[in-house]
């Protein structure tokens, strides 16, 4: 099987890390060797997979006085549950430096360690409020993108910007769109029509669920939180579909003023 490289983008706080870490867990449970790379300065992407906040690439780089040649693979890649390996890019101190630079350096280090050939599945979890500079680097290394949104204006506005970035990066070999996940959503009321309008689909709806929130607080994946597998069902089902292969499209984003007219007045 070719390596499945997925970049998860979406507005801050929308549920990207919750989605990504449970998806990686689902791939691991399906016997796939998986690596998750947290690319958000918040650096808690892999928290439920390792049960801890692992050292970040920027911390390790900083300790090595930014001599990336001196960094070893096991200083930045840590084993997590279900055989999922975990990396956190981290970020500069708030208000100083560029988070995008850190993501760019992380992607380069992973390239140096050859991880792009070592796994069945790679999941990048990336902040998507602004897809500039280094934050767009994972697009270049992914075959496909999943956007996490919900049925509101702000997250769909962010999704539209990500769709624009996908279109631009795709011209130089970047990944294309697998679809949008509606998180904290019992239906696809706004996400579904938006996805269709840009030529894509709503992949699944993940309802608001207090057990999902609690799993984050107890540093557990949804599969440990509910060993019956019921809570993790959306992730198990989506992982299987992604492994089978889903259609990928270059999205046609909506002009921002039109999006305001359609959704901005709710
Ligand atoms: P992001 O990575 O996009 O910043 P997180 O995954 O950290 O967002 O989620 C933000 C918060 O929302 C977390 O406390 C998480 O537990 C909670 N959360 C995410 N998805 C759900 C859900 N479907 N139901 C309940 N709480 C959720
Ligand atoms: Mg996150």
Coordinates of C-alpha atoms and ligand atoms in Angstrom, one line a residue:
X1 CA 0.0 0.0 0.0
X2 CA 1.2 3.5 -0.8
X3 CA 1.7 5.7 2.3
X4 CA -1.4 7.6 3.2
X5 CA -0.4 11.2 4.0
X6 CA -3.2 13.3 5.5
X7 CA -3.1 16.9 6.6
X8 CA -5.9 18.0 9.0
X9 CA -6.6 21.7 8.9
X10 CA -9.2 23.9 10.6
X11 CA -9.9 26.9 12.7
X12 CA -8.2 27.0 16.2
X13 CA -10.3 25.2 18.9
X14 CA -12.6 23.5 16.3
X15 CA -11.4 20.0 17.3
X16 CA -8.5 19.2 15.0
X17 CA -6.4 17.5 17.6
X18 CA -9.3 15.5 19.0
X19 CA -10.1 14.4 15.5
X20 CA -6.5 13.7 14.4
X21 CA -5.4 11.8 17.5
X22 CA -8.5 9.6 17.4
X23 CA -8.1 9.0 13.7
X24 CA -4.4 8.1 14.2
X25 CA -5.5 5.7 17.0
X26 CA -8.1 4.2 14.6
X27 CA -5.4 3.6 12.0
X28 CA -3.1 2.1 14.6
X29 CA -5.9 -0.2 15.8
X30 CA -6.4 -1.3 12.1
X31 CA -2.8 -2.5 12.2
X32 CA -1.3 0.5 10.2
X33 CA 2.0 1.9 11.3
X34 CA 1.1 5.5 11.9
X35 CA 2.9 8.8 12.8
X36 CA 1.1 11.9 13.9
X37 CA 2.8 15.3 13.6
X38 CA 1.3 18.1 15.6
X39 CA 2.0 21.4 13.8
X40 CA 0.2 23.8 16.1
X41 CA 2.1 26.0 18.5
X42 CA -0.4 24.7 21.1
X43 CA 1.6 21.5 21.0
X44 CA -1.1 19.3 22.5
X45 CA -2.0 17.4 19.3
X46 CA -0.6 14.1 20.5
X47 CA -1.5 14.5 24.2
X48 CA -4.1 11.7 24.3
X49 CA -1.8 9.4 22.3
X50 CA 1.2 9.7 24.6
X51 CA -0.6 10.7 27.8
X52 CA 1.9 13.5 28.2
X53 CA 3.1 16.7 26.6
X54 CA 6.2 15.5 24.7
X55 CA 9.2 17.7 24.1
X56 CA 8.7 19.8 21.0
X57 CA 10.9 20.1 18.0
X58 CA 11.5 23.8 18.8
X59 CA 12.6 22.9 22.3
X60 CA 15.0 20.3 21.1
X61 CA 16.3 22.6 18.3
X62 CA 16.7 25.4 20.8
X63 CA 18.7 23.2 23.2
X64 CA 21.0 22.2 20.3
X65 CA 21.4 26.0 19.5
X66 CA 19.5 25.4 16.3
X67 CA 22.1 23.0 14.8
X68 CA 19.6 20.6 13.3
X69 CA 22.4 18.2 12.2
X70 CA 23.0 17.3 15.9
X71 CA 19.4 16.2 16.5
X72 CA 18.6 12.4 16.6
X73 CA 15.4 10.8 15.5
X74 CA 14.4 9.7 19.0
X75 CA 14.8 13.2 20.4
X76 CA 11.7 14.3 18.4
X77 CA 9.7 11.1 17.6
X78 CA 8.0 9.5 20.7
X79 CA 6.0 6.2 20.8
X80 CA 2.3 6.6 21.6
X81 CA -0.6 4.2 22.1
X82 CA -1.7 1.7 19.4
X83 CA 1.8 1.9 17.9
X84 CA 1.3 5.5 16.8
X85 CA 4.5 7.5 16.8
X86 CA 4.2 11.2 17.8
X87 CA 5.9 14.5 17.0
X88 CA 5.1 18.0 18.2
X89 CA 6.6 20.9 16.3
X90 CA 5.8 23.4 19.1
X91 CA 5.9 27.1 18.6
X92 CA 7.9 30.2 19.5
X93 CA 7.1 32.1 22.7
X94 CA 3.8 33.9 22.2
X95 CA 4.3 37.2 20.5
X96 CA 7.9 36.4 19.3
X97 CA 9.1 34.6 16.2
X98 CA 7.2 32.7 13.6
X99 CA 5.2 29.5 14.2
X100 CA 5.3 28.8 10.5
X101 CA 9.1 28.6 10.6
X102 CA 9.0 25.9 13.3
X103 CA 6.6 23.8 11.2
X104 CA 8.9 24.2 8.1
X105 CA 11.9 23.1 10.2
X106 CA 10.0 20.1 11.6
X107 CA 9.0 19.0 8.1
X108 CA 12.6 19.3 7.0
X109 CA 13.9 17.2 10.0
X110 CA 11.3 14.5 9.3
X111 CA 12.5 14.4 5.7
X112 CA 16.1 14.0 6.9
X113 CA 15.0 11.1 9.1
X114 CA 13.3 9.5 6.1
X115 CA 9.9 9.2 7.9
X116 CA 8.1 9.9 4.7
X117 CA 8.9 6.3 3.6
X118 CA 8.7 4.5 7.0
X119 CA 5.0 4.5 7.8
X120 CA 1.7 3.3 6.3
X121 CA -0.1 6.5 7.5
X122 CA 1.1 10.0 8.4
X123 CA -1.3 12.5 9.9
X124 CA -0.3 16.2 10.2
X125 CA -2.5 18.3 12.6
X126 CA -2.1 21.9 11.5
X127 CA -3.5 25.2 12.7
X128 CA -5.5 26.7 9.8
X129 CA -6.5 30.2 10.8
X130 CA -3.8 31.4 8.5
X131 CA -2.3 29.1 6.0
X132 CA 0.9 31.1 5.3
X133 CA 4.5 30.3 5.1
X134 CA 5.5 27.2 7.1
X135 CA 1.9 26.4 8.1
X136 CA 1.4 25.4 4.4
X137 CA 4.5 23.1 4.4
X138 CA 2.5 20.0 5.4
X139 CA 0.2 20.6 2.4
X140 CA 3.3 20.1 0.2
X141 CA 4.0 16.8 2.0
X142 CA 0.4 15.4 2.0
X143 CA -1.5 13.6 -0.6
X144 CA -4.8 14.7 0.9
X145 CA -6.3 17.3 3.2
X146 CA -9.2 17.0 5.6
X147 CA -10.7 20.2 6.9
X148 CA -12.4 20.2 10.3
X149 CA -15.3 22.7 10.7
X150 CA -18.7 23.0 12.3
X151 CA -22.0 24.6 11.3
X152 CA -21.0 28.2 11.9
X153 CA -19.6 31.1 10.0
X154 CA -16.1 31.4 11.5
X155 CA -15.0 27.8 11.0
X156 CA -16.5 27.7 7.4
X157 CA -14.7 31.0 6.7
X158 CA -11.4 29.4 7.8
X159 CA -12.3 26.3 5.7
X160 CA -12.7 28.5 2.7
X161 CA -9.2 30.0 3.2
X162 CA -7.7 26.6 3.6
X163 CA -9.5 25.6 0.3
X164 CA -7.9 28.6 -1.4
X165 CA -4.5 27.5 -0.1
X166 CA -5.0 24.0 -1.3
X167 CA -5.8 25.3 -4.8
X168 CA -2.6 27.4 -4.9
X169 CA -0.3 24.7 -3.4
X170 CA -1.8 22.0 -5.5
X171 CA -0.2 23.6 -8.6
X172 CA 3.2 22.8 -7.2
X173 CA 2.4 19.3 -6.1
X174 CA 0.5 19.8 -2.9
X175 CA -2.3 17.6 -1.7
X176 CA -6.0 17.8 -2.7
X177 CA -9.1 17.8 -0.6
X178 CA -10.7 14.5 0.7
X179 CA -13.5 16.4 2.4
X180 CA -14.8 18.3 5.4
X181 CA -15.5 16.8 8.8
X182 CA -18.4 18.5 10.7
X183 CA -17.3 18.3 14.4
X184 CA -19.7 19.1 17.3
X185 CA -22.5 18.6 14.8
X186 CA -25.4 16.2 14.8
X187 CA -26.0 17.1 11.1
X188 CA -24.3 18.8 8.2
X189 CA -26.7 21.7 8.1
X190 CA -24.2 24.3 6.9
X191 CA -21.1 22.2 6.3
X192 CA -22.8 19.9 3.8
X193 CA -24.0 22.6 1.4
X194 CA -20.7 24.5 1.7
X195 CA -18.7 21.4 1.0
X196 CA -20.8 20.7 -2.1
X197 CA -20.5 24.3 -3.3
X198 CA -16.7 24.0 -3.4
X199 CA -16.9 20.6 -5.1
X200 CA -16.2 18.5 -2.1
X201 CA -18.2 16.4 0.5
X202 CA -18.9 16.3 4.2
X203 CA -17.0 13.1 5.2
X204 CA -18.7 12.6 8.5
X205 CA -20.5 14.3 11.4
X206 CA -19.1 14.0 14.9
X207 CA -21.7 15.0 17.5
X208 CA -20.9 17.1 20.5
X209 CA -20.3 14.5 23.2
X210 CA -19.2 15.1 26.8
X211 CA -17.3 11.8 26.8
X212 CA -15.1 13.2 23.9
X213 CA -14.4 16.3 26.0
X214 CA -13.6 14.1 29.1
X215 CA -11.3 11.9 27.0
X216 CA -9.1 14.9 26.3
X217 CA -9.0 15.8 30.0
X218 CA -8.1 12.3 31.1
X219 CA -5.4 12.0 28.3
X220 CA -7.2 9.1 26.7
X221 CA -8.3 8.4 23.2
X222 CA -12.0 7.7 22.7
X223 CA -11.1 4.0 22.4
X224 CA -9.9 3.9 26.0
X225 CA -12.6 6.2 27.2
X226 CA -15.2 3.7 25.8
X227 CA -13.7 0.3 25.3
X228 CA -16.9 -0.9 23.6
X229 CA -15.7 1.1 20.5
X230 CA -19.0 2.9 20.2
X231 CA -17.6 6.4 21.0
X232 CA -14.9 5.8 18.5
X233 CA -17.2 4.6 15.7
X234 CA -16.9 7.7 13.5
X235 CA -13.1 7.5 13.5
X236 CA -13.0 3.7 12.9
X237 CA -15.4 4.0 10.0
X238 CA -13.6 7.0 8.5
X239 CA -10.2 5.4 8.9
X240 CA -11.4 2.4 6.9
X241 CA -12.8 4.6 4.2
X242 CA -9.6 6.5 3.9
X243 CA -7.6 3.3 3.7
X244 CA -9.9 2.1 0.8
X245 CA -9.4 5.5 -0.9
X246 CA -11.8 8.4 -1.2
X247 CA -12.1 10.8 -4.1
X248 CA -9.8 13.8 -3.9
X249 CA -10.7 17.2 -5.5
X250 CA -9.1 20.6 -6.0
X251 CA -11.8 22.7 -4.3
X252 CA -13.2 25.9 -5.9
X253 CA -13.5 28.3 -2.9
X254 CA -16.3 30.8 -2.6
X255 CA -15.3 34.5 -2.9
X256 CA -15.1 35.8 0.7
X257 CA -17.7 38.5 0.1
X258 CA -20.2 36.0 -1.2
X259 CA -19.5 33.8 1.8
X260 CA -20.3 36.7 4.1
X261 CA -23.6 37.2 2.2
X262 CA -24.5 33.6 2.5
X263 CA -23.5 32.9 6.1
X264 CA -22.3 36.1 7.7
X265 CA -25.7 37.4 8.8
X266 CA -26.7 34.3 10.9
Ligands
LIG1 P1 -8.0 22.2 18.1 O1 -7.0 21.2 18.0 O2 -8.7 22.4 16.8 O3 -7.5 23.5 18.7 P2 -9.1 20.5 20.2 O4 -9.2 19.2 19.5 O5 -8.1 20.7 21.1 O6 -9.2 21.7 19.1 O7 -10.6 20.7 20.8 C1 -10.9 21.8 21.6 C2 -11.8 21.4 22.8 O8 -13.0 20.9 22.3 C3 -11.1 20.2 23.6 O9 -11.4 20.5 24.9 C4 -11.9 19.0 23.1 O10 -12.0 18.0 24.1 C5 -13.3 19.6 22.8 N1 -13.9 18.8 21.7 C6 -13.5 18.6 20.5 N2 -14.4 17.8 19.8 C7 -15.4 17.6 20.6 C8 -16.7 16.9 20.5 N3 -17.1 16.3 19.4 N4 -17.5 16.8 21.6 C9 -17.1 17.4 22.8 N5 -16.0 18.1 23.0 C10 -15.2 18.2 21.9
LIG2 MG1 -5.0 21.3 18.4

